[in-house]
XYZ file of C-alpha atoms in Angstrom:
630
model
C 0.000 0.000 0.000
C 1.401 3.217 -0.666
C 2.139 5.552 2.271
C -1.336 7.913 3.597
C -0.037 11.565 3.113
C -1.087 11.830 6.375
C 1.801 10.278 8.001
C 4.556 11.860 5.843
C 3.003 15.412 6.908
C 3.167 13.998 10.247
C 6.960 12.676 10.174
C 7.588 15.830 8.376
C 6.803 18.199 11.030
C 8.479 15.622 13.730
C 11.867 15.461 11.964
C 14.352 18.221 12.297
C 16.246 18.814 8.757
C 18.737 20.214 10.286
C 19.847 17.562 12.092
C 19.062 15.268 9.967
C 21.174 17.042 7.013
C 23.657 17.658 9.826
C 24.523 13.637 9.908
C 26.397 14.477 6.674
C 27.297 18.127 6.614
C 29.176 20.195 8.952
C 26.655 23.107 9.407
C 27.148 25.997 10.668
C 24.915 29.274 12.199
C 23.703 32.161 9.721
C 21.308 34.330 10.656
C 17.601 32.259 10.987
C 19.447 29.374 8.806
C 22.295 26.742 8.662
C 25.029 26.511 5.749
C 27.275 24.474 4.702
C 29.364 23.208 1.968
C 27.071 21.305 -0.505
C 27.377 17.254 -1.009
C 26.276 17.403 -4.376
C 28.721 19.099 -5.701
C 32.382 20.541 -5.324
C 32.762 23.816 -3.618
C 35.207 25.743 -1.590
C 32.885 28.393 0.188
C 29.661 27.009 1.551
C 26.182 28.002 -0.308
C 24.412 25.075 1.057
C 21.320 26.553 3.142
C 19.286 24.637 5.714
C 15.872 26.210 7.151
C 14.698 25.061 10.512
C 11.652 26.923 9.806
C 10.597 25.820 6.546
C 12.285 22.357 7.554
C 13.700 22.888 3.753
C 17.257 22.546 1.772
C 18.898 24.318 -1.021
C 21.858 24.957 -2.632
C 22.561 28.363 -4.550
C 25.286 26.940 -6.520
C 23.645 23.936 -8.087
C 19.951 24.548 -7.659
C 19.510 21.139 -5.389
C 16.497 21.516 -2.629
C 14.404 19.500 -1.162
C 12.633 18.414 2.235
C 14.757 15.403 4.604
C 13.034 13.180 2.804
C 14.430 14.281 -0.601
C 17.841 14.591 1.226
C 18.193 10.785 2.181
C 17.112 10.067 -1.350
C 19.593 12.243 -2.868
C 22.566 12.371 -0.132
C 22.789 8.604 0.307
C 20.647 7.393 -2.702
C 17.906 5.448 -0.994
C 14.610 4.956 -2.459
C 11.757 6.793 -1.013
C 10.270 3.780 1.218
C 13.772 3.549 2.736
C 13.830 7.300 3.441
C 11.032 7.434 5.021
C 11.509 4.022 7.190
C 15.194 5.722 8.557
C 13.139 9.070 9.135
C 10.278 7.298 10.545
C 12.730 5.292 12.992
C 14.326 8.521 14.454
C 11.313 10.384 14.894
C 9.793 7.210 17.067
C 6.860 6.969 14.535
C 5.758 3.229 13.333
C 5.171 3.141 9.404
C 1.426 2.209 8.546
C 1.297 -1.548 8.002
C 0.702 -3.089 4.278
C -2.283 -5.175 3.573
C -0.728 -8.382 4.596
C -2.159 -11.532 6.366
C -1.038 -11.944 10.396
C 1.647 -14.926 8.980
C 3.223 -12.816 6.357
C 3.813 -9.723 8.790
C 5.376 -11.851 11.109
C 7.191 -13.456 8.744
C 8.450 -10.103 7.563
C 9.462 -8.910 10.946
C 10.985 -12.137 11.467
C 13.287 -11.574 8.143
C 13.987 -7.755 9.417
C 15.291 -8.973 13.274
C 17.537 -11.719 11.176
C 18.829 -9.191 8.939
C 19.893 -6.792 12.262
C 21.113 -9.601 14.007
C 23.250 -10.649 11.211
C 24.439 -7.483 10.280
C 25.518 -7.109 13.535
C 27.759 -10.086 14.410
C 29.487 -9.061 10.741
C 30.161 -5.570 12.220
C 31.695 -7.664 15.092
C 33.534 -9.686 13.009
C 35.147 -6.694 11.117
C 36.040 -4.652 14.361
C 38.220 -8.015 14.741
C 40.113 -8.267 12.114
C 40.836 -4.438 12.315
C 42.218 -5.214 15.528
C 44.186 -8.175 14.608
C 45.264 -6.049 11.533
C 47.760 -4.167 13.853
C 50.032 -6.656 14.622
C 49.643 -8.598 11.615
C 53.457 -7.526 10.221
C 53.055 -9.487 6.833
C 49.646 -7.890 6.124
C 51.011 -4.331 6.808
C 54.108 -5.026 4.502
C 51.493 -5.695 1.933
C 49.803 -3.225 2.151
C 52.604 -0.839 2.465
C 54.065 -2.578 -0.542
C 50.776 -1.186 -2.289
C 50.882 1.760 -0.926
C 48.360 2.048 1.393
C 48.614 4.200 4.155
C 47.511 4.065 7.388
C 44.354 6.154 7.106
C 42.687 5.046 3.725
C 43.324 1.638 5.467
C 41.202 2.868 8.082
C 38.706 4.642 5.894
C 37.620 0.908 4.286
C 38.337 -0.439 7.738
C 40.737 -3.065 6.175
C 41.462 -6.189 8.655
C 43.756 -9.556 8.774
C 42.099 -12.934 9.389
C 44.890 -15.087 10.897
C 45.938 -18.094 10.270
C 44.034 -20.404 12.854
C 41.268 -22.848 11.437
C 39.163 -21.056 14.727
C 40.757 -17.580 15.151
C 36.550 -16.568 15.231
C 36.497 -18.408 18.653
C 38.216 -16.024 20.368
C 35.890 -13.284 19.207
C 32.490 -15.163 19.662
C 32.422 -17.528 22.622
C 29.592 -19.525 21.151
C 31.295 -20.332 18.266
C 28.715 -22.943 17.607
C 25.808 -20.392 17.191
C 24.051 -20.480 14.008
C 24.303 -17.062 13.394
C 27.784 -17.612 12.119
C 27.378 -20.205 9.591
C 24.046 -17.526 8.291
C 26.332 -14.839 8.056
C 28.696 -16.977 6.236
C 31.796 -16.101 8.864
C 31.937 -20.175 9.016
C 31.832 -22.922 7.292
C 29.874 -25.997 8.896
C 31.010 -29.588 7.401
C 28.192 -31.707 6.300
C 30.256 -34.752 6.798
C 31.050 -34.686 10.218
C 29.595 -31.524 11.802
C 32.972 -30.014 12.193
C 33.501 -25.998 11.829
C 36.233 -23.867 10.684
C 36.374 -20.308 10.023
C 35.756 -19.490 6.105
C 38.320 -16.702 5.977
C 41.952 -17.810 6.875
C 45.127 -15.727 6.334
C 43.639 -12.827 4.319
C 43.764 -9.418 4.469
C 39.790 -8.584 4.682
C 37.987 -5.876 3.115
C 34.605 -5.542 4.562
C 31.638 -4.481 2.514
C 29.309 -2.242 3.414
C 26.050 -0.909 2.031
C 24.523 2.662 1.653
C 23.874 2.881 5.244
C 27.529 1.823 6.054
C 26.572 -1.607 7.512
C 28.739 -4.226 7.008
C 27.629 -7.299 5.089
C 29.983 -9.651 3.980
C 33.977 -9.388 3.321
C 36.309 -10.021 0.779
C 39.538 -11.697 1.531
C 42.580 -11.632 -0.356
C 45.768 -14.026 -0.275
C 48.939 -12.745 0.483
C 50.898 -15.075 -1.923
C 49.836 -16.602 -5.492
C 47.562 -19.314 -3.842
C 43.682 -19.709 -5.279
C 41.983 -18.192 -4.905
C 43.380 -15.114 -4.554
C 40.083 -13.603 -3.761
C 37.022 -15.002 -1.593
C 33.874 -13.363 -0.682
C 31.038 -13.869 1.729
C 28.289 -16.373 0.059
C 24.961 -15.343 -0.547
C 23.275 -14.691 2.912
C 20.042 -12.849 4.005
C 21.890 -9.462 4.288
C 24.378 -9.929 1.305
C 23.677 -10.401 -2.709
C 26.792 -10.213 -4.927
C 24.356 -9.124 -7.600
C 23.540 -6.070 -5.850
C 26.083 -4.283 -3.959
C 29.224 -2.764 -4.832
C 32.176 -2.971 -2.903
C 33.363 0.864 -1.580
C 30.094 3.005 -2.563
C 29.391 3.875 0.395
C 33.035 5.465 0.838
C 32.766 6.804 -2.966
C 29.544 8.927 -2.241
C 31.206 12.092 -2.316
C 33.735 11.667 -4.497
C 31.487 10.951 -6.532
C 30.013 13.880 -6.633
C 32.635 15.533 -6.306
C 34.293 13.958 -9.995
C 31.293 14.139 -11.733
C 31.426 10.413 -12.640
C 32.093 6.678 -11.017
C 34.915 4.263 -12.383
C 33.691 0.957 -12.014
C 36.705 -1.568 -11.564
C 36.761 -5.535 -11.399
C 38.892 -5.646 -7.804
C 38.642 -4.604 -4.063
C 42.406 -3.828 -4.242
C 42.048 -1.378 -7.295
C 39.301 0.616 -5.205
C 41.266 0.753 -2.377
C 44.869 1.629 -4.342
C 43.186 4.621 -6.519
C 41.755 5.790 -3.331
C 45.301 6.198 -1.887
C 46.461 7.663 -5.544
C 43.325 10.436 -5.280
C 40.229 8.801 -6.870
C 38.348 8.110 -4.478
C 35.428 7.899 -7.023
C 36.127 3.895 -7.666
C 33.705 0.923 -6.833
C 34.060 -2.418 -7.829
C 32.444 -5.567 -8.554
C 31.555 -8.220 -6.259
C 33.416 -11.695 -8.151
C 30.610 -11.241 -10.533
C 29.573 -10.031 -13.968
C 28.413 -6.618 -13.842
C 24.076 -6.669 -13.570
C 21.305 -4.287 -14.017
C 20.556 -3.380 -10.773
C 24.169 -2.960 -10.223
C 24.220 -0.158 -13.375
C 20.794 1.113 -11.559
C 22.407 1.396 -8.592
C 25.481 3.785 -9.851
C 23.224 5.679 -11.964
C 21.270 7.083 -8.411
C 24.404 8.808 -7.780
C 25.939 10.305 -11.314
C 25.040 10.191 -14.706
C 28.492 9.277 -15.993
C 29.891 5.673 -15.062
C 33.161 4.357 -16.600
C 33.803 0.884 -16.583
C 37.327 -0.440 -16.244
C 38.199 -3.620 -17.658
C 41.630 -5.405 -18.394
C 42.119 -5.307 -22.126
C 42.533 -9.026 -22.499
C 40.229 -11.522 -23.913
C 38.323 -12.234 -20.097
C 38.453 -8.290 -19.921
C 36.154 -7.866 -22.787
C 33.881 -10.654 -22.041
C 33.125 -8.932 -18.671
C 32.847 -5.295 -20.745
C 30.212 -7.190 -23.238
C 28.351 -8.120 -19.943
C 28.514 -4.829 -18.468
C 27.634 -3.380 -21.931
C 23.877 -5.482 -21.605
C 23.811 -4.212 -18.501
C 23.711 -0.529 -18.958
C 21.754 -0.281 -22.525
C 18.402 0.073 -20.942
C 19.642 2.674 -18.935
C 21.549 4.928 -21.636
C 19.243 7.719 -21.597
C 20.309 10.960 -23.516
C 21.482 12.575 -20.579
C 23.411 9.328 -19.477
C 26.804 8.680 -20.275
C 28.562 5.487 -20.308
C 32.011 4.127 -21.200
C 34.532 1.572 -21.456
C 38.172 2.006 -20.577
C 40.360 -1.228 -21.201
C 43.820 -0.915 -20.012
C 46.989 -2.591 -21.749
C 47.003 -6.386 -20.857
C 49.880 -5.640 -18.815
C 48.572 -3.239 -16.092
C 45.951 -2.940 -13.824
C 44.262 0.434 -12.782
C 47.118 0.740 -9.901
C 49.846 -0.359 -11.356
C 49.260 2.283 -14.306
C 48.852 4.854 -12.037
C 52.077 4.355 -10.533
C 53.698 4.014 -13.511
C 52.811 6.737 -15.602
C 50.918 9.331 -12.738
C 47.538 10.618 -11.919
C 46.954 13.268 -14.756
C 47.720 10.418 -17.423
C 45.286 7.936 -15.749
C 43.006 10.952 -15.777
C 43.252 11.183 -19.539
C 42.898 7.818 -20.330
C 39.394 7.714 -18.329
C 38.350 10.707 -20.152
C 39.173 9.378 -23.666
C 37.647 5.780 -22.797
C 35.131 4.520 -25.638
C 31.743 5.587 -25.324
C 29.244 3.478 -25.383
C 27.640 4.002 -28.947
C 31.186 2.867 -30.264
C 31.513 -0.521 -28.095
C 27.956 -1.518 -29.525
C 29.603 -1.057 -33.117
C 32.490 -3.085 -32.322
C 30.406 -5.487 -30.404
C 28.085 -6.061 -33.099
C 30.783 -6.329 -35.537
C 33.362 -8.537 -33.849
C 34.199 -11.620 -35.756
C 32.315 -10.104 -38.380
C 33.888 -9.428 -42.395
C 32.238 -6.608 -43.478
C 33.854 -6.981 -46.716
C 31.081 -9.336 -47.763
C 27.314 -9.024 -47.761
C 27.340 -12.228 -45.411
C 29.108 -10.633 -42.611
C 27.408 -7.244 -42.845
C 24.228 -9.582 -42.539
C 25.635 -11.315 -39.693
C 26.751 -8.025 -38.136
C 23.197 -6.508 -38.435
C 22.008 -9.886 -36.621
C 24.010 -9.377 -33.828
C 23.010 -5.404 -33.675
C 19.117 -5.839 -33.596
C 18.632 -7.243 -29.868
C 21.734 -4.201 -28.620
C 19.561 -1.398 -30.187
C 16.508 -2.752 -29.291
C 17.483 -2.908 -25.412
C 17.662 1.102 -25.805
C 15.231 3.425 -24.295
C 13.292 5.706 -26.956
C 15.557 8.826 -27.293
C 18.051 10.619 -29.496
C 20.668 7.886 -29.166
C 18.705 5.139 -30.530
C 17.741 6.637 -34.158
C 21.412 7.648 -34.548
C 22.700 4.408 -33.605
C 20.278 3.084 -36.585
C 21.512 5.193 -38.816
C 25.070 4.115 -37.877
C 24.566 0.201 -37.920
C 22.621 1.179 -41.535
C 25.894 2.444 -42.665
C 28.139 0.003 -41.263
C 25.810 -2.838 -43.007
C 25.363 -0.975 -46.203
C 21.709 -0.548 -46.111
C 19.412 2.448 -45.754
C 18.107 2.997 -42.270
C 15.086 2.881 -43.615
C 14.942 -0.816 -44.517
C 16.752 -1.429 -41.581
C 14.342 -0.037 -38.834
C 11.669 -2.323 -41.094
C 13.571 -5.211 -41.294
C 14.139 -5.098 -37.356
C 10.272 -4.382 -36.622
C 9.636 -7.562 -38.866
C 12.272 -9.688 -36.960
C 10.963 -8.624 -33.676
C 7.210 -9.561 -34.156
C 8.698 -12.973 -35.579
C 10.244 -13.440 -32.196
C 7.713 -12.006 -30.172
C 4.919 -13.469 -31.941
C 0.879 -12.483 -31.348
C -2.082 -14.447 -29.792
C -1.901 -16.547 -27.121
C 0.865 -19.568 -26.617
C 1.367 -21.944 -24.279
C 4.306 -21.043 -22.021
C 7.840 -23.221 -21.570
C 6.331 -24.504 -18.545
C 3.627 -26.320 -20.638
C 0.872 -24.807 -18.774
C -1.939 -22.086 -19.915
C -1.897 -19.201 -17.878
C -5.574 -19.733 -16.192
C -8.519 -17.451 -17.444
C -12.046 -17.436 -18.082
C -12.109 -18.554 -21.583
C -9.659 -21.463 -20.858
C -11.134 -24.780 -22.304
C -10.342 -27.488 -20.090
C -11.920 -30.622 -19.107
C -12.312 -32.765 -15.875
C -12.614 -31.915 -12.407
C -10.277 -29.471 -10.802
C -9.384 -29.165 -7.364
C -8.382 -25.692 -5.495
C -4.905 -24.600 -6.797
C -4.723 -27.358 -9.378
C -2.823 -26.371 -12.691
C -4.596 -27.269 -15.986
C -1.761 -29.129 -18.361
C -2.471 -28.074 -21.881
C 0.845 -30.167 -23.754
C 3.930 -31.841 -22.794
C 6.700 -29.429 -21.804
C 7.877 -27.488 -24.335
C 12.001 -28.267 -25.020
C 14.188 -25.891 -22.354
C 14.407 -23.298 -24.540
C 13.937 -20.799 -21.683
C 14.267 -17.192 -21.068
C 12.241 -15.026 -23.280
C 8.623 -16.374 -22.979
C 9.368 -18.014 -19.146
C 10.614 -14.622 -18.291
C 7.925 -12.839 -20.020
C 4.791 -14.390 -18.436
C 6.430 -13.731 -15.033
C 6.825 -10.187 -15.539
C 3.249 -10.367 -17.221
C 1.764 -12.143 -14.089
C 3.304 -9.049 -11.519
C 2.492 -6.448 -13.489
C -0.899 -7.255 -13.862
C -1.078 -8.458 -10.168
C 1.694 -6.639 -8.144
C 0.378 -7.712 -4.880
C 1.915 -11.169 -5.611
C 5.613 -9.447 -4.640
C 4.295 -9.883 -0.965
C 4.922 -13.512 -1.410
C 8.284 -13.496 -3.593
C 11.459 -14.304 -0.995
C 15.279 -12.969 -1.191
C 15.602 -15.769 -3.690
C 12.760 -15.339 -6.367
C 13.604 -11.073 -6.021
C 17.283 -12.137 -6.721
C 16.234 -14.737 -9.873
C 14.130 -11.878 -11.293
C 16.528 -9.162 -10.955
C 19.635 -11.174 -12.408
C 17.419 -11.945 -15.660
C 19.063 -10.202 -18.646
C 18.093 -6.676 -19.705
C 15.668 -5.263 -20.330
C 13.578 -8.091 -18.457
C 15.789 -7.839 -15.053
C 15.476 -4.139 -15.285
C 11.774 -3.652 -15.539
C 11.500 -6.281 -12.296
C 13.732 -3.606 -10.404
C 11.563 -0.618 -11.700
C 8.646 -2.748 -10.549
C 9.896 -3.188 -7.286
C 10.666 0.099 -6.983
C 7.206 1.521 -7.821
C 6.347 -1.147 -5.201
C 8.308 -0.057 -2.086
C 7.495 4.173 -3.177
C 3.895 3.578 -3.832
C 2.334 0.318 -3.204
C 0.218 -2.010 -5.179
C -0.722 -0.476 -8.500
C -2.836 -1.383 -10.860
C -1.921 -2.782 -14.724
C -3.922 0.822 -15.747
C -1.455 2.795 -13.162
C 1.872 1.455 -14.113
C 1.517 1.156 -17.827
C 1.266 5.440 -17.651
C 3.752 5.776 -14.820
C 6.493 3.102 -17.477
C 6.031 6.202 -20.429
C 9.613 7.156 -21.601
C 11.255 4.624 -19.287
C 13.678 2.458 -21.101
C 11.312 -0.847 -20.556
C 7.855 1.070 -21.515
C 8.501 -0.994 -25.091
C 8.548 -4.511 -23.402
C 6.041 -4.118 -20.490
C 3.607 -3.016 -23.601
C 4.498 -5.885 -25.514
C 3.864 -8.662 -22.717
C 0.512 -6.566 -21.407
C -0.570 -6.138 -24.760
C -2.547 -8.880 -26.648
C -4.608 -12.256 -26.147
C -1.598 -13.781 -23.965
C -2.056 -10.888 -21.944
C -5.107 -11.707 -20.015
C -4.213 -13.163 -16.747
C -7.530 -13.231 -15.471
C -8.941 -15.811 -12.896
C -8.797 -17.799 -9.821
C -5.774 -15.902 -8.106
C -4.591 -18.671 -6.263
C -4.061 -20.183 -9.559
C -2.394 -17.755 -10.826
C -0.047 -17.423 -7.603
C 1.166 -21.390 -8.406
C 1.690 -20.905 -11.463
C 4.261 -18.047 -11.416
C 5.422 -19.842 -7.967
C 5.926 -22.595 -11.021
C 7.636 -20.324 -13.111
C 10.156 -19.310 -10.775
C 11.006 -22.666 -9.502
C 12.346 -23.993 -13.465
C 14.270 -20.399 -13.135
C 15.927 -21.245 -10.036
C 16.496 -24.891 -11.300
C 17.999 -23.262 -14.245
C 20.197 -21.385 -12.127
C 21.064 -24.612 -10.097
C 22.234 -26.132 -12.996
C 24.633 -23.626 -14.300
C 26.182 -23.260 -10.970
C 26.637 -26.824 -10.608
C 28.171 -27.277 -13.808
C 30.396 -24.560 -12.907
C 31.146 -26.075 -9.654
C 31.769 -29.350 -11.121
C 34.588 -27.711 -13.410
C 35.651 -25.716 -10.019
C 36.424 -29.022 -7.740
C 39.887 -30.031 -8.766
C 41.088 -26.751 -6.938
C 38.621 -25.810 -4.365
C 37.554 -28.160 -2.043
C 34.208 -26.763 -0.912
C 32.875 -26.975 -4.593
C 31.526 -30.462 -3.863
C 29.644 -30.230 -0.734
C 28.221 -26.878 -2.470
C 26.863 -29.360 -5.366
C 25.511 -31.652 -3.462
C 23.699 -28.409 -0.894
C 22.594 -27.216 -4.427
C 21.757 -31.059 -5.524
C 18.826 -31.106 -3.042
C 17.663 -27.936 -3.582
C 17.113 -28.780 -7.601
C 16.046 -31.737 -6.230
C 13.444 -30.003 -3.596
C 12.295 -27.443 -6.727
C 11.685 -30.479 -9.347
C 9.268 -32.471 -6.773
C 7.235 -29.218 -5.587
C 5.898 -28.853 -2.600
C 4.661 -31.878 0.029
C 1.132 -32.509 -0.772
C -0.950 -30.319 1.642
C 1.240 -27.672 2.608
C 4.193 -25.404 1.511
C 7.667 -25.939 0.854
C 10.284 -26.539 2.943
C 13.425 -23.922 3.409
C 16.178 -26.145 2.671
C 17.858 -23.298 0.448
C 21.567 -23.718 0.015
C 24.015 -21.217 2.247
């Protein structure tokens, strides 16, 4: 439900701005106001003004203003729910509930005292290894070695885990506790029981999210041993998917820089910091995904990704590249910078200064010219065939742009490239895209009919029961699996309520633009509440995903009319053969993994009966069982 108006004019007049603005700014006295020096921009004397009276903000160097609401939102980039939860916390006020059954509050409060209680023994954790940091003399000869001083060490709160297979012990006398196998601080043996500590002889780098929480580490090796980097698993409080590792120390910088360079290591973030750009996040061990690009873009509309310039290095930038097209608005900026194979952002730095490093960022190629060389890599252009093949490769890059001035020059540029007018070109895409959208209604690649009044079925159904129209269709998934999930939120968004940490993180990892339109979704979601099919579709006008929510709302295969418990099972279906899907890659990468890492097998076999778990369903009467995988 969205939030009455009532209660924000409420928290409003309960919250002072000027403390509240004051968390982040030195402030100080003028006249009936406060000023200070601005944090969304660079200045040297202050033109930031705070009002007590009109409990108002604004800045008469870049125009910024706003109520403390708008500040959170702007300062620290959290949506507006979050805003108003933090605001609604200090001011002592209890947000209005959501229509939700007694079960699935509880459940929800449940998840939130988890979440605290987790985040919480991590913070412990990470005051540790500061501590054991200091008379770690190996670690600080590495780090000196890098050049890191003392106090940018301190600003990321770097750390040491020693040695000792139970060096946590010492820091958490029940060692046995659950809590630190949840958090991922420990690693419980399925064989025997036993338990060591997960992180052994590494310097640690804790991450933290917008609110400065820590929730998870990286740890790095010393030597050449493997791997050299490990991170926190997936946990209640941590996704790889969505975090970034030093945006919460980048903030201002920022700002400040006017863009974000977006690196691939937690040691690059923290050596550029040290050589004075302190604008650098990085990557979790993972591709770069859309709500990671989302993410970046809440804080500057120019982000540079860094990428080594051999062959893995431009896998990673083709990644990033479907990342960010749904988001390359007109006022956006984004480019690639890939670095000679023989250097890393530090080590270039050091060898040839800050001003040249500086130049190279600015002259890194923009994105317009990576989608031509993307599109035309391993392509001969010299013949009509690999023009034709180019093209092919083009059509599903330009289509993943939003509606602006980008995307008709960008036609006009692949026309060239592929020797054929633009004209043709825009038709010949429009007729390839209805080909692979197709009209009228289809049975989805679960093999079941989405549930409506018309349906023709025969014999008796029970509550819940699914109607089986064929045999599964061949696993051919993505588009239409991913499409008839989207369909079945957007037309009832209520059904989020039920969606857990897993589903969200399923939906949100799904390639652009289907990923991204689940994380606008979401968003509307947390800001306004449930909407309507009739409210979103106007509210989605100029976004980059307005062109696919139209296309799966739009049409027979639209209608997802019916009994809604029906309708719940079958996308709770459609998100089980996604997560199996999921299984299955991991495994296969795990299975590849296990000559050199000797967790990789127990993690099969965790993931094993989860696939396992999802394949059966449910138990016959009730829900599934949590038996997810840590």
């Amino acid at each position: 439900m969205a939030i009455p108006q009532s209660f924000l004019q409420e928290l409003i007049e309960r919250t002072d701005v000027v403390e509240v603005v004051g968390r982040y700014v030195q402030l100080r006295k003028s006249g009936a106001n406060y000023m200070g020096l601005c944090p969304f921009h660079s200045e040297k004397s202050a033109s930031f003004s705070v009002s007590p009276s009109k409990q108002f903000f604004h800045c008469f160097g870049c125009g910024r203003s706003g109520n403390a609401i708008g500040f959170l939102m702007e300062s620290q980039g959290m949506g507006f729910r979050e805003a108003v939860q933090d605001l609604a916390q200090h001011a002592g006020l209890q947000l209005p509930e959501e229509e939700r059954s007694p079960q699935e509050r509880e459940r929800a409060q449940a998840q939130r005292q988890q979440q605290a209680t987790l985040s919480e023994v991590l913070a412990r954790a990470a005051r540790a290894y500061c501590a054991q940091l200091r008379t770690a003399a190996q670690a600080i000869a590495y780090l000196k070695g890098r050049g890191v001083s003392g106090a940018i060490a301190k600003r990321y709160a770097l750390g040491w885990a020693g040695g000792g297979w139970h060096g946590l012990a010492s820091v958490f006398a029940e060692y046995d506790s659950p809590l630190l196998v949840q958090s991922g601080l420990v690693i419980e043996s399925e064989e025997d029981g036993r338990r060591y500590d997960r992180f052994r002889e590494r310097v640690m780098f804790p991450i933290r999210n917008l609110k400065g929480e820590c929730i998870g580490f990286g740890g790095r090796v010393l030597g050449d041993e493997k791997p050299k980097y490990l991170n926190s698993p997936e946990t209640p409080v941590f996704h790889k998917g969505r975090e970034l590792y030093g945006l919460f120390e980048a903030r201002q910088a920022i700002r400040e820089a006017g863009y974000v360079l977006v690196t691939e290591g937690y040691m690059d973030v923290v050596a550029l910091a040290q050589l004075g750009f302190g604008n650098v996040v990085a990557t979790l061990g993972t591709a770069c995904t859309p709500e990671h690009v989302h993410k970046l873009f809440r804080f500057s509309e120019q982000v540079v990704f860094s990428f080594d310039g051999d062959e893995a290095g431009r896998r990673a930038a083709r990644k990033a590249l479907d990342a960010a097209l749904p988001h390359a608005g007109d006022t956006r900026s984004v480019k690639f910078l890939f670095l000679p194979p023989e250097h890393d952002p530090d080590s270039y730095v050091r060898s040839f200064g800050h001003d040249a490093f500086a130049r190279l960022v600015g002259d890194a190629l923009p994105l317009s010219r990576f989608m031509l060389q993307a599109a035309s890599e391993g392509c001969d252009l010299g013949t009509a065939e690999g023009r034709a093949h180019m093209l092919s490769k083009a059509q599903p890059l330009w289509a993943a742009l939003p509606e602006g001035a980008l995307k008709p020059q960008l036609l006009t540029q692949f026309a060239e490239r592929g020797q054929i007018a633009p004209e043709q070109l825009e038709s010949l895409w429009a007729k390839e895209h209805l080909a692979q959208t197709g009209q009228g209604f289809e049975a989805d690649s679960t093999g079941y009919r989405s549930w409506r009044k018309d349906n023709d079925w025969r014999g008796p159904r029970s509550p819940g029961a699914r109607v089986r129209t064929q045999a599964p269709l061949p696993r051919t998934p993505g588009r239409r699996r991913s499409d008839h999930a989207l369909r079945l939120l957007l037309s009832h968004m209520a059904f989020l309520h039920a969606l857990d940490a897993e589903d969200r993180q399923a939906l949100a990892d799904l390639p652009a633009p289907h990923g991204t339109l689940f994380l606008w979704l979401e968003d509307q979601w947390h800001e306004r509440g449930v909407l309507p099919w009739a409210q979103l579709g106007p509210a989605l006008q100029g976004h980059a995903c307005e062109p696919l929510a139209q296309r799966i709302m739009t049409g027979s295969h639209a209608q997802t009319e019916g009994d809604e418990a029906e309708l719940r099972a079958e996308l709770q279906d459609l998100l089980a053969r996604m997560h199996i899907e999921n299984i299955e890659r991991e495994q296969n990468a795990l299975i590849a993994a296990s000559a050199s890492d000797p967790t990789a097998l127990a993690r099969y076999r965790r993931l094993e009966e989860r696939r396992r778990e999802l394949k059966n369903g449910p138990p016959a009467g009730g829900a599934a069982q949590e038996n997810k995988p840590a």
